[in-house]
Coordinates of C-alpha atoms in Angstrom, one line a residue:
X29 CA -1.3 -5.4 18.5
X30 CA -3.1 -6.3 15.3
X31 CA -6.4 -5.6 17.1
X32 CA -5.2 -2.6 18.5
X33 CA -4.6 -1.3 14.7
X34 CA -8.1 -2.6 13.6
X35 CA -10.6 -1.2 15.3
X36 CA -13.4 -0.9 13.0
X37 CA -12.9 -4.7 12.4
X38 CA -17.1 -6.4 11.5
X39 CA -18.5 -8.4 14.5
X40 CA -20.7 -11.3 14.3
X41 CA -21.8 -14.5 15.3
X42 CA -19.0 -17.1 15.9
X43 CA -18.7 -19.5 13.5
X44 CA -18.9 -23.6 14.8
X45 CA -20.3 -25.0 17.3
X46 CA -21.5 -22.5 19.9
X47 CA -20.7 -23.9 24.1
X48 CA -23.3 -24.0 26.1
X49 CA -23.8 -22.2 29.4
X50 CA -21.3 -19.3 28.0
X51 CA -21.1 -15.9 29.0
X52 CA -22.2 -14.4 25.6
X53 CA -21.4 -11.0 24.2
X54 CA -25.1 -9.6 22.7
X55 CA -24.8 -9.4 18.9
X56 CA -24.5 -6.2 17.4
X57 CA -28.1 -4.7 16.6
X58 CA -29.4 -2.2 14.0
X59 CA -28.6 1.1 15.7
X60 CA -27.6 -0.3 19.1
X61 CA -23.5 -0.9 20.1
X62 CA -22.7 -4.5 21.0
X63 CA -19.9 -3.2 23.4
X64 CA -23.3 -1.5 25.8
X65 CA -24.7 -4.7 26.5
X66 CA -21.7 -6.5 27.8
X67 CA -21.8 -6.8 31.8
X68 CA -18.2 -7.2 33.0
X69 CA -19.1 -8.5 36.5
X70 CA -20.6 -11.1 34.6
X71 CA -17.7 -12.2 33.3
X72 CA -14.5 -11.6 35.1
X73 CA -13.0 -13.9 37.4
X74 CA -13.8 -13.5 41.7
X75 CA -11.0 -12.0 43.4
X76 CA -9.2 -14.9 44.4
X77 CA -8.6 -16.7 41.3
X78 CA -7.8 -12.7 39.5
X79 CA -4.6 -12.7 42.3
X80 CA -4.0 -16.4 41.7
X81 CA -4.2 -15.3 37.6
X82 CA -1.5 -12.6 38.3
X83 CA 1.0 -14.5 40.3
X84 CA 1.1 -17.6 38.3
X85 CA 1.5 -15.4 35.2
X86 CA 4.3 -13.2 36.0
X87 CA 6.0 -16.4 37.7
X88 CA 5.8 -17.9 34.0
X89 CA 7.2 -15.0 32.6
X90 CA 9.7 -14.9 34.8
X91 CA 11.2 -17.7 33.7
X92 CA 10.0 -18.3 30.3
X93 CA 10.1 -14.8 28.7
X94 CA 12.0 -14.2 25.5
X95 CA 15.2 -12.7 25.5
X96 CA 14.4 -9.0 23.1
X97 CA 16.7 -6.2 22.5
X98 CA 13.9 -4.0 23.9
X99 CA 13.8 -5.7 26.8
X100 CA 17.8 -4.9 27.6
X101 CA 19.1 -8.0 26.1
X102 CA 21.9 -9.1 24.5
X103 CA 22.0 -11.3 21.9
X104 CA 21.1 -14.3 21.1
X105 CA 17.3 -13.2 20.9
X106 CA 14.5 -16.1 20.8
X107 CA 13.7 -18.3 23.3
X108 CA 15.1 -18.5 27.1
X109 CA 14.8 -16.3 29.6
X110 CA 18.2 -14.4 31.6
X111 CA 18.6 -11.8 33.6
X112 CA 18.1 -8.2 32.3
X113 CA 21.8 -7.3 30.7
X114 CA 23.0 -3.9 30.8
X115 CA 22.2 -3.5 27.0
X116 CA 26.0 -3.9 26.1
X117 CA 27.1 -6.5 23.4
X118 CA 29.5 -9.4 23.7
X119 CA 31.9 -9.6 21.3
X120 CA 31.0 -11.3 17.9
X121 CA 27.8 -10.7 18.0
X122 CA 25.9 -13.9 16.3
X123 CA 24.5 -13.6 13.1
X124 CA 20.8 -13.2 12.2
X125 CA 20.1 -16.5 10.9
X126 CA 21.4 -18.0 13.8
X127 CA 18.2 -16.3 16.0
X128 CA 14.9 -17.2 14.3
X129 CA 14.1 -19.6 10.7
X130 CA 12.7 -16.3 8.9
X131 CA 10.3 -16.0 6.3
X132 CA 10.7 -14.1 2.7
X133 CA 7.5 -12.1 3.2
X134 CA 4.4 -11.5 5.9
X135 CA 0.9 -11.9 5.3
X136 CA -0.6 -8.1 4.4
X137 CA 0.9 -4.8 5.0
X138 CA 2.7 -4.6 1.8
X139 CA 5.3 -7.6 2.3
X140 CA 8.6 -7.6 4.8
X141 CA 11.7 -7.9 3.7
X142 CA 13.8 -11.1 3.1
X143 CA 17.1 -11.5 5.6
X144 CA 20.1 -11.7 4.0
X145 CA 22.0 -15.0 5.0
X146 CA 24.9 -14.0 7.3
X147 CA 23.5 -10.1 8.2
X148 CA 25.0 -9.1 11.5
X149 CA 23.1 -7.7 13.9
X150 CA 23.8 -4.0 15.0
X151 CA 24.3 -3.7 19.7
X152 CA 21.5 -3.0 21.4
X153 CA 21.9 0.5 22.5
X154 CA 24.0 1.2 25.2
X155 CA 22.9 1.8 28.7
X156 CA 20.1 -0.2 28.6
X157 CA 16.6 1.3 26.8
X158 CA 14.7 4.3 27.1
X159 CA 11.5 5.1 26.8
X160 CA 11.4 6.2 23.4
X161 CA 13.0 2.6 22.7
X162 CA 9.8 1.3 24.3
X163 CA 7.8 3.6 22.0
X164 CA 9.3 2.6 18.7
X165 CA 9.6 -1.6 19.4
X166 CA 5.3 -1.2 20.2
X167 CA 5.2 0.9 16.7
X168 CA 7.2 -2.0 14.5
X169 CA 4.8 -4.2 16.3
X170 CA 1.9 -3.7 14.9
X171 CA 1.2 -5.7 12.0
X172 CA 4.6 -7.6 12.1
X173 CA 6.0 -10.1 13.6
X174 CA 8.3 -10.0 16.7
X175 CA 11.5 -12.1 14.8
X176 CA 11.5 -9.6 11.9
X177 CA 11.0 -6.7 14.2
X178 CA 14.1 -7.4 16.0
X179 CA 16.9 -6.6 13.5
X180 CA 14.9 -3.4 12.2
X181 CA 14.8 -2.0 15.7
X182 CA 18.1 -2.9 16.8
X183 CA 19.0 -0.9 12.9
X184 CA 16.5 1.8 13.6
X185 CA 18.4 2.4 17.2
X186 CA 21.8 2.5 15.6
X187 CA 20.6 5.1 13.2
X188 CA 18.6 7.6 15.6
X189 CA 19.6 6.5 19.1
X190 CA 17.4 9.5 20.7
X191 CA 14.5 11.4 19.8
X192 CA 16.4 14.3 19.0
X193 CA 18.5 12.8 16.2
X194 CA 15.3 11.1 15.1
X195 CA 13.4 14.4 15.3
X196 CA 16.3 16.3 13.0
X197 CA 16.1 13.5 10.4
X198 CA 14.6 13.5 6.5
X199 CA 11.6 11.7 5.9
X200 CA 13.8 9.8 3.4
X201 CA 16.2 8.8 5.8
X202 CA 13.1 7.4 8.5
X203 CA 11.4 5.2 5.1
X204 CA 15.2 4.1 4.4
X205 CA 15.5 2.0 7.8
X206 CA 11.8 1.1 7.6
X207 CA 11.4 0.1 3.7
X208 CA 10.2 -3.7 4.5
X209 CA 8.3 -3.7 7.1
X210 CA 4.9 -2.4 5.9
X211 CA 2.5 0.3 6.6
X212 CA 4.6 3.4 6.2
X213 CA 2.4 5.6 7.5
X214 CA 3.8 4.3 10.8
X215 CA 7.3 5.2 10.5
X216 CA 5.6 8.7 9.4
X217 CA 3.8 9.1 12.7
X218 CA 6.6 8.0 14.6
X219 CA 9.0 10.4 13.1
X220 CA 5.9 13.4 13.5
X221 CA 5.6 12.1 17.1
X222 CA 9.5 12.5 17.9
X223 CA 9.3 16.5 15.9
X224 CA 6.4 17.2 18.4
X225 CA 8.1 16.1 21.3
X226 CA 11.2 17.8 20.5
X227 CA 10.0 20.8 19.4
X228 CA 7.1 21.6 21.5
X229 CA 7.8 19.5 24.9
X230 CA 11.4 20.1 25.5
X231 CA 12.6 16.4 24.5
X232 CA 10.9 14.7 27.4
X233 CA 8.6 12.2 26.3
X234 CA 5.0 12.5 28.2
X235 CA 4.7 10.2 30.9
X236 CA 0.8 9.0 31.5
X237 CA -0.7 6.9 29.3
X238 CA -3.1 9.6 28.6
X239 CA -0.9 12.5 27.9
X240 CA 1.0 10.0 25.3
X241 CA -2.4 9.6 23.1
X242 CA -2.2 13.5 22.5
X243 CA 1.4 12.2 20.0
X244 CA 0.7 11.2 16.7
X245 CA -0.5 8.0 15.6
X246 CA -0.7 7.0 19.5
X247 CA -3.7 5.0 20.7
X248 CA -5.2 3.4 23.8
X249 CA -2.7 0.6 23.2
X250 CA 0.6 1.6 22.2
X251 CA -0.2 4.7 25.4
X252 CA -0.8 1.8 27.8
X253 CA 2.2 -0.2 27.0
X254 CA 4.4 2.6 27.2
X255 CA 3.1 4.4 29.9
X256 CA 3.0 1.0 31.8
X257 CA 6.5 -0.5 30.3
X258 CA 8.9 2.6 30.5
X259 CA 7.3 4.9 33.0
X260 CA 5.6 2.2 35.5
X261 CA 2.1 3.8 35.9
X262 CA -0.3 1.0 36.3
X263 CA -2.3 1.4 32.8
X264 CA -3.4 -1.8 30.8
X265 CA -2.9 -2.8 27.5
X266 CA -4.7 -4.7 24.8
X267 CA -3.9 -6.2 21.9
X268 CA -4.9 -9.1 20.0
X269 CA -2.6 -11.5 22.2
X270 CA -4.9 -10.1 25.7
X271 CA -8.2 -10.5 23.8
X272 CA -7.3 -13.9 22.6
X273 CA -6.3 -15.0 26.1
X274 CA -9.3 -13.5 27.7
X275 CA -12.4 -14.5 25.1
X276 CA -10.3 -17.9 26.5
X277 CA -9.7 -17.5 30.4
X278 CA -13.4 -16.4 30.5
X279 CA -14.9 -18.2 28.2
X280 CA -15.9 -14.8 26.2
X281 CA -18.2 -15.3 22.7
X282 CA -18.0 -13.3 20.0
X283 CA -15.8 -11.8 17.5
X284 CA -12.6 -9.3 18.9
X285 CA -14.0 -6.3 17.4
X286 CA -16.8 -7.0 19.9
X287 CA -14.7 -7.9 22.5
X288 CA -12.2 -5.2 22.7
X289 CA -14.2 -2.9 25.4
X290 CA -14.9 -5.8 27.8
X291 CA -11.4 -7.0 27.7
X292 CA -10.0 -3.3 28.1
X293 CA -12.1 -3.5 31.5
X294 CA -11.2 -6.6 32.6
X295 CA -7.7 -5.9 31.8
X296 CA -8.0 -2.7 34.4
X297 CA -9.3 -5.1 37.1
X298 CA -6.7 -7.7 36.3
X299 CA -3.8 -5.4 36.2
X300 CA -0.9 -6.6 38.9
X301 CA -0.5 -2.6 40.6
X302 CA 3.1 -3.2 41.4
X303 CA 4.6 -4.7 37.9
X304 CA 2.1 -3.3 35.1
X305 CA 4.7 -3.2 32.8
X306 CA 6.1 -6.9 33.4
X307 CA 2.5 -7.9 33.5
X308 CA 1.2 -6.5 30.5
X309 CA 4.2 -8.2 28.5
X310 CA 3.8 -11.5 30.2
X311 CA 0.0 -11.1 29.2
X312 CA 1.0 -10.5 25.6
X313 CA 3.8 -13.1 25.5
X314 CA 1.6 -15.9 27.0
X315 CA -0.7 -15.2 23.9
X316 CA 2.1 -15.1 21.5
X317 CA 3.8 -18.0 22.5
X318 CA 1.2 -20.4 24.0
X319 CA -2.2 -19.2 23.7
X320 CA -2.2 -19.2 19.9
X321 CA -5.0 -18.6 17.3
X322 CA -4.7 -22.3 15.7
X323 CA -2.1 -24.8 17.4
X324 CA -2.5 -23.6 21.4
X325 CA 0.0 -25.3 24.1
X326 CA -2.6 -25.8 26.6
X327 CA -0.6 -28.6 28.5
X328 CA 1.7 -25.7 28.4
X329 CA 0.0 -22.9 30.0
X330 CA 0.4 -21.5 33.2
X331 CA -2.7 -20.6 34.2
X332 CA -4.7 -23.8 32.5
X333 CA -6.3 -24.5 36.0
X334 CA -8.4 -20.9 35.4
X335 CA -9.5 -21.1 32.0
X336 CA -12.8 -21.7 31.7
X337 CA -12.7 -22.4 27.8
X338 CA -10.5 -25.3 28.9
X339 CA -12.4 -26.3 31.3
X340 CA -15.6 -26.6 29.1
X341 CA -13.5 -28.7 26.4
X342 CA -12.1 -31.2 29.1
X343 CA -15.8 -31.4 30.2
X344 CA -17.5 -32.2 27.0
X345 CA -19.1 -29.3 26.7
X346 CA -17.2 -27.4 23.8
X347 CA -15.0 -28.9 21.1
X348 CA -12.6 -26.8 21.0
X349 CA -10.2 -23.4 22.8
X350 CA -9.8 -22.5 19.2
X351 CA -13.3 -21.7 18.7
X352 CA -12.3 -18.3 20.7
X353 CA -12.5 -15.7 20.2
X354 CA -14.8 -16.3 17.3
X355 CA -13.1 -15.4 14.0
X356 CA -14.0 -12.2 12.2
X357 CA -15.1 -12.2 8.7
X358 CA -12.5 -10.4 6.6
X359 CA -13.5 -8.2 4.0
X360 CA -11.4 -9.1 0.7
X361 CA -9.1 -7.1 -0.9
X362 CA -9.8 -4.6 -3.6
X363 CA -8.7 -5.4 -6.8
X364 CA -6.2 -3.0 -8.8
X365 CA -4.5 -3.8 -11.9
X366 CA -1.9 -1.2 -13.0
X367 CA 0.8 -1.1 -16.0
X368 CA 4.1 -0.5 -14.4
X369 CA 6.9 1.5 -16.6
X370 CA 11.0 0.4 -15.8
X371 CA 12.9 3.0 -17.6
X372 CA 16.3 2.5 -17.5
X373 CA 19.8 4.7 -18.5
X374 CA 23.0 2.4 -18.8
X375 CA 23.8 -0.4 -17.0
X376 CA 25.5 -1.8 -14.3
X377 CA 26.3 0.2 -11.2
X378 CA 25.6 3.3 -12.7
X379 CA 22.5 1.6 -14.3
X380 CA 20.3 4.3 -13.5
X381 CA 15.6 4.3 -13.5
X382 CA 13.2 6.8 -13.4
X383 CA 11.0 7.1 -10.5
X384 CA 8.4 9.3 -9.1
X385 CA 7.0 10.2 -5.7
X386 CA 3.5 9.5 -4.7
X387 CA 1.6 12.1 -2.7
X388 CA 1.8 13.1 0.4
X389 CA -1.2 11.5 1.5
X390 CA -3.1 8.6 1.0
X391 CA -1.4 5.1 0.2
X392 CA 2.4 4.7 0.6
X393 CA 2.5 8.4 1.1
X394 CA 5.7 9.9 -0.3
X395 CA 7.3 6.6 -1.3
X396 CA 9.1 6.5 -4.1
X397 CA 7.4 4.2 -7.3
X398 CA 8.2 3.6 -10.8
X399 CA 5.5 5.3 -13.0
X400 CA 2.1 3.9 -13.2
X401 CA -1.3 3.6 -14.4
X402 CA -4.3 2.1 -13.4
X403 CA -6.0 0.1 -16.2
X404 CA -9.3 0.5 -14.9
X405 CA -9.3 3.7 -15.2
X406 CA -7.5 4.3 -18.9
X407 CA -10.5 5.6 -20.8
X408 CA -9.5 6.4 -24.9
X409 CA -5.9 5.1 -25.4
X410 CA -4.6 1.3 -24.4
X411 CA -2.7 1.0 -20.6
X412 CA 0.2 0.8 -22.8
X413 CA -0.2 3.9 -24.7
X414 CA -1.2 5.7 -21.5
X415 CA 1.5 4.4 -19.3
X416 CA 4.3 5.5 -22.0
X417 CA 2.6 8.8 -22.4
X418 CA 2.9 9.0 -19.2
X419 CA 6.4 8.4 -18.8
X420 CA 7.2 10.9 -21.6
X421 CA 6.0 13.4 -19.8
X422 CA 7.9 13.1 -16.7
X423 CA 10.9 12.5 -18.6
X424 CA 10.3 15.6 -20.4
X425 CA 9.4 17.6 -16.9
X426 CA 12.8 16.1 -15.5
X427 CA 14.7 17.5 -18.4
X428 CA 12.8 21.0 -17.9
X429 CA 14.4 20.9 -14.5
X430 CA 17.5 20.1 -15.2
X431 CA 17.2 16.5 -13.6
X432 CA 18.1 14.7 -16.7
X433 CA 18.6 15.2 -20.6
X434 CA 15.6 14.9 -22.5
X435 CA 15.4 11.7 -24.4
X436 CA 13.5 9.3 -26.3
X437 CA 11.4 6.5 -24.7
X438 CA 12.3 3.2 -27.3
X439 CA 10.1 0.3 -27.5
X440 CA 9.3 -1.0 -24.3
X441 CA 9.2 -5.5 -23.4
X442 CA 6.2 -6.7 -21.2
X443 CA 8.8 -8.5 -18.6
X444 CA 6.2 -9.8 -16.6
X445 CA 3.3 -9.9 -14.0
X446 CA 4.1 -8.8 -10.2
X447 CA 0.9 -9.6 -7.2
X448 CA 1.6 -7.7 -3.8
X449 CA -0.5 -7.9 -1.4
X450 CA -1.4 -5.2 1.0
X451 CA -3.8 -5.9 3.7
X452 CA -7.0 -4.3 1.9
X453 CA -5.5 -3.8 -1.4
X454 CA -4.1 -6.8 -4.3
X455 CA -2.0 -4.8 -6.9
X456 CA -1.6 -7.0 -10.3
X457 CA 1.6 -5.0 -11.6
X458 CA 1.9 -5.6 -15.9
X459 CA 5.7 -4.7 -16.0
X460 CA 7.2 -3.1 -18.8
X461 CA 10.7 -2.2 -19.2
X462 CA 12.3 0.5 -21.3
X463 CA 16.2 0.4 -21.6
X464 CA 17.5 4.1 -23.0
X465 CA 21.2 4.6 -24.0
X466 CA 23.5 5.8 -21.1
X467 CA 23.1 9.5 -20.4
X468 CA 24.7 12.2 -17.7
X469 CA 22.1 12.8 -15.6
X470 CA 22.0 16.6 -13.6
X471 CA 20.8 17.4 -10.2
X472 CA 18.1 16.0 -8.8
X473 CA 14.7 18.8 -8.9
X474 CA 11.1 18.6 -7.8
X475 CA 8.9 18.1 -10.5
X476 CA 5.3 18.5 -10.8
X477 CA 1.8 19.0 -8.3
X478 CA 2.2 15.4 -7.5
X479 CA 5.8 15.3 -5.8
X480 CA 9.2 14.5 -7.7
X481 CA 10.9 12.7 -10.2
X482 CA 14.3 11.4 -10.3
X483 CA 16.6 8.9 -11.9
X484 CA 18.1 6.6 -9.0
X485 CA 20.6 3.8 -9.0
X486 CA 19.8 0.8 -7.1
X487 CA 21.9 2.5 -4.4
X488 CA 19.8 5.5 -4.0
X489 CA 16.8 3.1 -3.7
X490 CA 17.7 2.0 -1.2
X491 CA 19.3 4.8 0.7
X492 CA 15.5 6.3 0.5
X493 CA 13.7 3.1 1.1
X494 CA 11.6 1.9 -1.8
X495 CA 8.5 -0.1 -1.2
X496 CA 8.6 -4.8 -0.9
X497 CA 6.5 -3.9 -3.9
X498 CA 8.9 -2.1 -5.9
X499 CA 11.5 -4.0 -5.4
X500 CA 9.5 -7.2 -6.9
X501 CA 8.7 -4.7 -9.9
X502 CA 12.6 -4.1 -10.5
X503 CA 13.1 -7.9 -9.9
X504 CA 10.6 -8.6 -12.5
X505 CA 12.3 -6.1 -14.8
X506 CA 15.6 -7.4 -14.9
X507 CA 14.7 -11.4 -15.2
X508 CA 15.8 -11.4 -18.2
X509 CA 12.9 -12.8 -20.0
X510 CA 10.0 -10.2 -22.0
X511 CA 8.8 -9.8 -25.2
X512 CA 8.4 -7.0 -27.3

């Protein structure tokens, strides 16, 4: 899925030792596609050992798979295979921890969030899922890891059970259930998709994989799972997991960017015609789970006896499976460095901070963000200067329209530095806080080109679903520590 969502990825030559005697994927050339040179024949697998591939595959899956909620399970999720529930849960429903040792945050996409200890986890929707469950689990999918995905969905199902009620809600309810998990302008498309289905198609979701590439934000990947999961048409799918386990099985070289179309080809070829959508999840779960990036179970696998990368390192002739696919060179992050303003009314509960909305495009698109500046771009006055200029002047907008009293900013406390990560962006965040006596603050107005202002509590945060990033910003703020 990560693949799926990078598609403009560099290619080059694999780092390492090179095996010998390998099918190789040309190089990319000046003016020439590497993806027209590749000659599939060449590569895939005679018929016999393709059937043999499919049987011993889904017979793995079978009885390995992991028990999801997308999948019709009940709870507990993780490991262990069972028989397809109904979708109803027991009684006492476990509690998150009690499913998977989570991290704080994920690598890229602006952060995830941190479980609370003891969370309970909503029932998996009644009836068993739909098709437009199917859409949404590939959605959280991309980019983020299947343990974090599986609260947020079974959350996100609680909340908008159908497309219709996700169609009728606000785009502040949709970032409210997704703030955490990253790349917003998913939950965007997702929410756009669900209008346009609604509005235009009568509620019915389309049912090819084709036809579901003409909804927003769908590609050749999340189509094919789909199509091939809910509806049962036999079209492939490939993500990162397929091209990892195919560079492997067929002892591909070169980097995934330049190994996507091959493997979309041979995927076609290798599809199992009566259970595409079991067999394009058992394809992705063997990559998941046992054909790894770094730490592969080989002894594991249950279709070692094909692999031809295996075959070469048990015969000398390559050092390692983990040389494929080769790994791509990664771009790093651009560099931002921005003064961050924490203004503040009261305290406590009531406690109350000015924020602004971004625009509606671009990055974090209508998320909600304490004001801001960028450094590098202050040109006479300091950060500092600008950033409280800044603030003034929504302040004094808000109190134009009615949104709050007009007051005076006091002297502000550097509280601190905050780094998130995004995956092509670092943000160094210079936090400064402002703390203004309590005020009454009047309804809430839009204010300025740029979007709106407002003074939240913590609980309106998070009823419209500020950013990982913010929340490290407010942590920051309230540490304690600062000096004038």
């Amino acid at each position: 899925r990560k693949l799926a969502s990078r598609l403009e990825a560099a290619s080059g030559a694999p780092p390492g030792r090179e095996c010998s005697m390998a099918p190789k994927v040309a190089p990319k050339r000046k003016r020439q596609s590497t993806e027209s040179v590749v000659d599939v024949e060449d590569l895939a697998l005679p018929q016999a050992s393709r059937a043999a591939f499919r049987s011993q595959l889904l017979d793995w899956y079978d009885q390995n798979r992991r028990k999801l909620p997308w999948r019709g399970d009940s709870a507990p999720y993780g490991k262990g295979s069972s028989p397809v529930s109904s979708g109803k849960a027991t009684a006492g429903t476990p509690k998150i921890s009690q499913f998977f040792q989570r991290k704080s945050t994920a690598p890229g996409g602006g952060g995830q969030a941190k479980d609370e200890p003891g969370t309970e986890l909503p029932a998996p929707p009644p009836g068993g899922v739909s098709a437009y469950g199917v859409w949404v689990s590939e959605v959280m999918l991309q980019q983020t890891r299947v343990e974090t995905v599986i609260e947020y969905w079974l959350r996100w199902m609680e909340r908008f059970p159908t497309l219709e009620a996700l169609a009728g809600a606000t785009a502040e309810e949709v970032n409210s259930l997704w703030a955490g998990l990253g790349y917003y302008s998913r939950a965007r498309r997702l929410h756009e998709g669900a209008q346009r289905v609604v509005n235009t198609m009568g509620g019915e979701m389309p049912r090819s994989a084709e036809a579901l590439k003409g909804l927003p934000g769908v590609g050749d990947y999340t189509a094919g799972a789909v199509a091939s999961i809910a509806f049962g048409e036999a079209a492939p799918a490939v993500d990162g997991n397929v091209v990892r386990v195919f560079s492997r099985l067929h002892r591909m070289e070169g980097e995934p960017a330049a190994l996507l179309k091959p493997c979309w080809a041979l995927a076609g070829d290798m599809l199992d015609q009566e259970r595409p959508g079991t067999y394009n999840q058992a394809l992705m779960e063997l990559g998941a789970t046992v054909c790894t990036p770094k730490s592969p179970s080989c002894s594991a696998c249950p279709v070692q006896n094909l692999c031809r990368v295996k075959a070469a390192v048990d015969a000398g002739e390559c050092e390692a499976v983990t040389l494929f696919p080769a790994k791509a060179v990664k771009k790093p992050p651009k560099d931002f460095e921005l003064a961050v303003a924490v203004v503040s009314i009261g305290s406590g509960a009531s406690q109350r901070f000015l924020l602004r909305q971004r625009p509606a495009s671009g990055l974090l698109a209508n998320q909600w963000e304490f004001p801001s500046v960028d450094v590098a771009v202050v040109e006479e006055d300091s950060p500092v200067t600008a950033l409280e200029t800044l603030v003034v002047n929504l302040m004094e907008a808000a109190a134009a329209a009615a949104a709050a009293p007009k007051g005076t900013l006091p002297a502000g406390k550097e509280k601190g530095q905050v780094i998130h990560l995004f995956s092509h962006q670092r943000h160094t965040m210079n936090v400064h806080s402002y703390s203004m006596p309590d005020q009454k603050p009047g309804p809430q107005s839009p204010v300025g080109q740029d979007g709106k202002v407002r003074w939240m509590t913590r609980e309106d945060m998070k009823e419209v679903g500020v950013t990982t990033g913010m929340k490290k910003v407010l942590s920051c703020s309230c540490s304690g520590k600062g000096r004038p």
